[in-house]
mmCIF file of C-alpha atoms in Angstrom:
data_model
loop_
_atom_site.group_PDB
_atom_site.id
_atom_site.type_symbol
_atom_site.label_atom_id
_atom_site.label_comp_id
_atom_site.label_asym_id
_atom_site.label_seq_id
_atom_site.Cartn_x
_atom_site.Cartn_y
_atom_site.Cartn_z
ATOM 1 C CA UNK A 1 0.006 -0.119 0.040
ATOM 2 C CA UNK A 2 0.870 3.577 -0.568
ATOM 3 C CA UNK A 3 0.603 6.221 2.188
ATOM 4 C CA UNK A 4 0.416 9.659 1.297
ATOM 5 C CA UNK A 5 1.085 12.288 4.128
ATOM 6 C CA UNK A 6 -0.950 15.415 3.340
ATOM 7 C CA UNK A 7 0.369 19.061 3.975
ATOM 8 C CA UNK A 8 -1.667 19.366 7.257
ATOM 9 C CA UNK A 9 -0.216 16.083 8.612
ATOM 10 C CA UNK A 10 3.203 16.955 7.368
ATOM 11 C CA UNK A 11 3.285 20.353 9.054
ATOM 12 C CA UNK A 12 1.589 19.112 12.256
ATOM 13 C CA UNK A 13 4.415 16.419 12.276
ATOM 14 C CA UNK A 14 6.856 19.137 11.398
ATOM 15 C CA UNK A 15 5.789 21.360 14.321
ATOM 16 C CA UNK A 16 5.766 18.636 16.871
ATOM 17 C CA UNK A 17 9.400 17.531 16.173
ATOM 18 C CA UNK A 18 10.643 21.054 16.133
ATOM 19 C CA UNK A 19 9.760 21.291 19.771
ATOM 20 C CA UNK A 20 12.854 20.300 21.428
ATOM 21 C CA UNK A 21 11.758 21.062 25.245
ATOM 22 C CA UNK A 22 8.413 21.570 25.575
ATOM 23 C CA UNK A 23 7.542 24.549 27.939
ATOM 24 C CA UNK A 24 3.998 23.829 28.229
ATOM 25 C CA UNK A 25 1.320 20.879 28.165
ATOM 26 C CA UNK A 26 0.346 22.263 24.535
ATOM 27 C CA UNK A 27 3.484 22.057 23.332
ATOM 28 C CA UNK A 28 4.264 18.710 25.014
ATOM 29 C CA UNK A 29 1.018 17.481 22.854
ATOM 30 C CA UNK A 30 2.123 18.703 19.550
ATOM 31 C CA UNK A 31 5.577 17.172 20.135
ATOM 32 C CA UNK A 32 3.984 13.892 20.870
ATOM 33 C CA UNK A 33 1.916 14.107 17.851
ATOM 34 C CA UNK A 34 4.926 14.887 15.642
ATOM 35 C CA UNK A 35 6.592 12.061 17.340
ATOM 36 C CA UNK A 36 3.566 9.572 16.796
ATOM 37 C CA UNK A 37 3.070 10.576 13.040
ATOM 38 C CA UNK A 38 7.014 9.572 12.487
ATOM 39 C CA UNK A 39 6.628 6.652 14.286
ATOM 40 C CA UNK A 40 3.744 5.608 12.126
ATOM 41 C CA UNK A 41 5.941 6.260 8.948
ATOM 42 C CA UNK A 42 8.512 4.343 10.149
ATOM 43 C CA UNK A 43 6.385 1.361 11.344
ATOM 44 C CA UNK A 44 4.329 1.487 7.998
ATOM 45 C CA UNK A 45 7.753 1.493 5.831
ATOM 46 C CA UNK A 46 9.210 -1.207 7.927
ATOM 47 C CA UNK A 47 6.026 -3.429 6.612
ATOM 48 C CA UNK A 48 7.003 -2.887 3.518
ATOM 49 C CA UNK A 49 4.527 0.184 2.772
ATOM 50 C CA UNK A 50 5.507 2.913 0.589
ATOM 51 C CA UNK A 51 5.598 6.471 2.418
ATOM 52 C CA UNK A 52 5.076 9.338 0.192
ATOM 53 C CA UNK A 53 4.672 13.162 -0.144
ATOM 54 C CA UNK A 54 2.992 14.503 -2.918
ATOM 55 C CA UNK A 55 4.468 17.156 -5.398
ATOM 56 C CA UNK A 56 1.505 19.357 -4.273
ATOM 57 C CA UNK A 57 2.460 18.784 -0.733
ATOM 58 C CA UNK A 58 5.982 19.736 -1.428
ATOM 59 C CA UNK A 59 5.209 22.941 -3.099
ATOM 60 C CA UNK A 60 3.007 23.946 -0.384
ATOM 61 C CA UNK A 61 5.629 23.529 1.985
ATOM 62 C CA UNK A 62 7.965 25.270 -0.316
ATOM 63 C CA UNK A 63 5.526 27.958 -0.482
ATOM 64 C CA UNK A 64 5.017 28.254 3.286
ATOM 65 C CA UNK A 65 8.660 28.382 3.461
ATOM 66 C CA UNK A 66 9.077 31.323 0.894
ATOM 67 C CA UNK A 67 6.420 33.370 3.018
ATOM 68 C CA UNK A 68 8.663 33.134 6.074
ATOM 69 C CA UNK A 69 10.455 36.098 7.863
ATOM 70 C CA UNK A 70 13.636 34.417 6.734
ATOM 71 C CA UNK A 71 12.981 31.694 3.784
ATOM 72 C CA UNK A 72 16.593 30.220 3.922
ATOM 73 C CA UNK A 73 16.344 29.455 7.387
ATOM 74 C CA UNK A 74 12.789 28.138 6.989
ATOM 75 C CA UNK A 75 13.881 25.824 4.309
ATOM 76 C CA UNK A 76 17.013 24.564 6.383
ATOM 77 C CA UNK A 77 14.466 23.829 9.048
ATOM 78 C CA UNK A 78 12.030 22.056 7.114
ATOM 79 C CA UNK A 79 14.783 19.914 5.515
ATOM 80 C CA UNK A 80 16.146 19.161 8.834
ATOM 81 C CA UNK A 81 12.978 18.158 10.343
ATOM 82 C CA UNK A 82 12.036 15.984 7.057
ATOM 83 C CA UNK A 83 15.421 14.266 6.910
ATOM 84 C CA UNK A 84 14.486 11.261 9.099
ATOM 85 C CA UNK A 85 11.637 10.661 6.399
ATOM 86 C CA UNK A 86 14.372 10.969 3.202
ATOM 87 C CA UNK A 87 14.893 7.214 3.223
ATOM 88 C CA UNK A 88 10.918 6.450 3.647
ATOM 89 C CA UNK A 89 9.631 8.830 1.101
ATOM 90 C CA UNK A 90 9.215 7.016 -2.225
ATOM 91 C CA UNK A 91 9.519 8.841 -5.646
ATOM 92 C CA UNK A 92 7.412 6.083 -7.076
ATOM 93 C CA UNK A 93 4.793 7.136 -9.459
ATOM 94 C CA UNK A 94 0.961 6.454 -8.443
ATOM 95 C CA UNK A 95 -0.742 4.724 -11.275
ATOM 96 C CA UNK A 96 -4.368 3.889 -11.910
ATOM 97 C CA UNK A 97 -5.743 1.345 -9.717
ATOM 98 C CA UNK A 98 -2.700 1.925 -7.032
ATOM 99 C CA UNK A 99 -4.072 1.466 -3.465
ATOM 100 C CA UNK A 100 -3.439 4.973 -1.698
ATOM 101 C CA UNK A 101 -4.012 5.819 1.725
ATOM 102 C CA UNK A 102 -4.171 9.158 3.183
ATOM 103 C CA UNK A 103 -2.014 9.993 6.511
ATOM 104 C CA UNK A 104 -4.548 12.383 7.828
ATOM 105 C CA UNK A 105 -5.798 10.069 10.483
ATOM 106 C CA UNK A 106 -2.226 9.366 11.699
ATOM 107 C CA UNK A 107 -2.341 11.916 14.587
ATOM 108 C CA UNK A 108 -5.301 9.799 16.313
ATOM 109 C CA UNK A 109 -4.232 7.839 19.065
ATOM 110 C CA UNK A 110 -6.527 4.971 17.851
ATOM 111 C CA UNK A 111 -4.287 4.328 14.920
#
């Protein structure tokens, strides 16, 4: 199966993983959510599934970085946070008939 992380899930993961030392309960929850999404990615990849980001998601992340106060620093932060996924993200082209599942539900505790 192919799992595609949508933009919202990817941003949720990135924001959570960027918190190194949570200073509030809200930050701790965000950090835990980011870690949970990454753990699901690793689990599915270990099971032989393909983890992917669409070109649209990558473009939306780049667009967001361009609008930051320091686009160069934001791109570097984005690359650093997504680095653990580099080995998991597939460059496979999705073809008609492929089974694709969105990662949008990965942030729930039930999954």
